[in-house]
Amino acid sequence: MQIRLSSLLVAAAVAAMASPVLAQKPVTDQMIENDAATPGDILSWGLGTQGQRYSPLKQINASTIGKLVPAWSFSFGGEKQRGQQSQPLIHEGKMYVTASYSRIFALDVKTGAKLWKYEHRLPEGIMPCCDVINRGAAIYDNLVIFGTLDAQLVALNAATGEVVWKEKIDNYADGYSNTAAPIIANGLVMTGVSGGEFGVVGRVEARDAKTGRLVWMRPTVEGHMGYTYDKDGKASENGVSGTTGKSWPGDLWKTGGAATWLGGTYNAKTGLIYFGTGNPAPWNSHLRKGDNLYSCSTVAIDAKTGKIVWHYQNTPNDGWDFDGVNEFVTYEEGGRILGGKADRNGFFYVNDAKTGQLVNAFPFVKKITWATGIDLKTGRPNYVPENRPGDPTGGADNKGKSVFSAPSFLGGKNQMPMAYSPDTKLFYVPSNEWGMEIWNEPVTYKKGAAYLGAGFTIKTLSDGPIGALRAVDPKTGKIVWEATNNAPLWGGVLTTGGNLVFWGTPEGFLQAADAKTGKIVWKFQTGSGIVAPPITWQQDGEQYVAVASGWGGAVPLWGGDVAKKVAFLEQGGSVWVFKLMK
Ligand code: CA
Ligand code: CA
């Protein structure tokens, strides 16, 4: 009886809290499409679904930045620290920021006061490959939506934090998880899946953002059937992705990987969503002669129909775990819509965003061993065959030939999103120089178990800096400037109309450089390593900058010799907010 009474009291308190905030302006498709041009809010991962991470704001610039100071900081609390990779969202004076272990907080942007917290109840036995991170939420109507480590999608009332709907994406026990920020277009919330190291089948799903009802599903492994769903959940076939048996030998496509774990971008002018796809499974490429579509690719999907319009494969028949999940950032040049992608394999690609046609490709890291370049006519890499890890069949100790490969599978660039400035027409790419010893081993598929068929050790290339923030000209392929960093960069980038580039370092600094020259003009120590992308917005005439701080992610877990080199870095869990001192 007492329990019943207290829950009634809680319900009454929540209702009382909720009433004034229900007047909050619901987020519409139109507002999300315009997000990049409206610096008073941040409604999407990427500061606009195009993913440019550019804000036209210029109150903070090279001459004022000396007065940029903390406004407040908020701790994610508890004992749950580890990697904080979240990009916050900003709407109507509130910040929505996710944290490690599938948590999300709503905060008052002026004071940092906590408005509500939702902590997802995680089961034992979740299998995230690369730390218990989350990259951010989506916002639609009066809902805040985010993915969880046990592969669910949760929609919360933005005013109260109450669960409005909750949908299971897949079984966590089979290796599925979800860490990316969902993307919203035409009232649909679109998500991918994580789990490429467990032989899952990558896919993109679209749901009605208001209800969570599944609308379409598109597999990203060639040969699998796509579906649409009616209001009662009844599935109809919507065409096979590609042609069954064409780019995969035997039955390997059934457990083909190509996980869509970093989520997607969307361009309203093309009507296409762009999802990158991860490695084909298993890692041993000799088992799967062929291109293994659509692994290690950019896949452009019609947001309305769920059909693949084009694909471009960055690493056909990948043998190095060069996940091609990196974000495809669209921009306009000479009336044409193009997309830039800094791939884990070390090459930067420019594709026509409507057709996928390759426009340019060039290295953005200094050492690449697996290919000598990308043939712009065929769109294919010029491989160096002797630098592919060998076939383990009949090998000594049941191992294939071990090779030294650069980049390492942690990539020339990994999950940390780059930025594009329409002012300088440069991409700002957080990149790393490192390599790995890699070899193949026999493997058999077992549901829910690691499915690699390979062993590896990440290595440094020198005693010098591993990270470099590089300003890259997509037209010429030139690196215009670079700012090196001792530890590998693992956070994202922001660029502004104030001619600034902001990024964080594992050593804990949030820093800013002149966007044209790379000269560092400001830095601040946040107390733990930064592995998240910064944001900026304007509130009541003042420009704010924010970033989550908390060291973690894949490097300490998988980084071999590099992990040892950066073992001195401490964990954390907070968000920092800055503005100009008056
Ligand atoms: Ca906006
Ligand atoms: Ca992978």
Short mmCIF file of C-alpha atoms and ligand atoms in Angstrom, two decimals, residues 197 261 279 283 321 323 344, ligand 2:
data_model
loop_
_atom_site.label_atom_id
_atom_site.label_comp_id
_atom_site.label_asym_id
_atom_site.label_seq_id
_atom_site.Cartn_x
_atom_site.Cartn_y
_atom_site.Cartn_z
CA GLU A 197 33.40 -8.67 -34.82
CA TRP A 261 27.96 1.01 -36.20
CA ASN A 279 34.61 -5.07 -41.98
CA TRP A 283 38.79 -10.82 -40.81
CA ASP A 321 39.61 -4.64 -40.44
CA ASP A 323 35.86 -0.61 -41.27
CA ARG A 344 40.04 4.10 -41.69
CA CA B 2 35.61 -3.96 -37.31
#
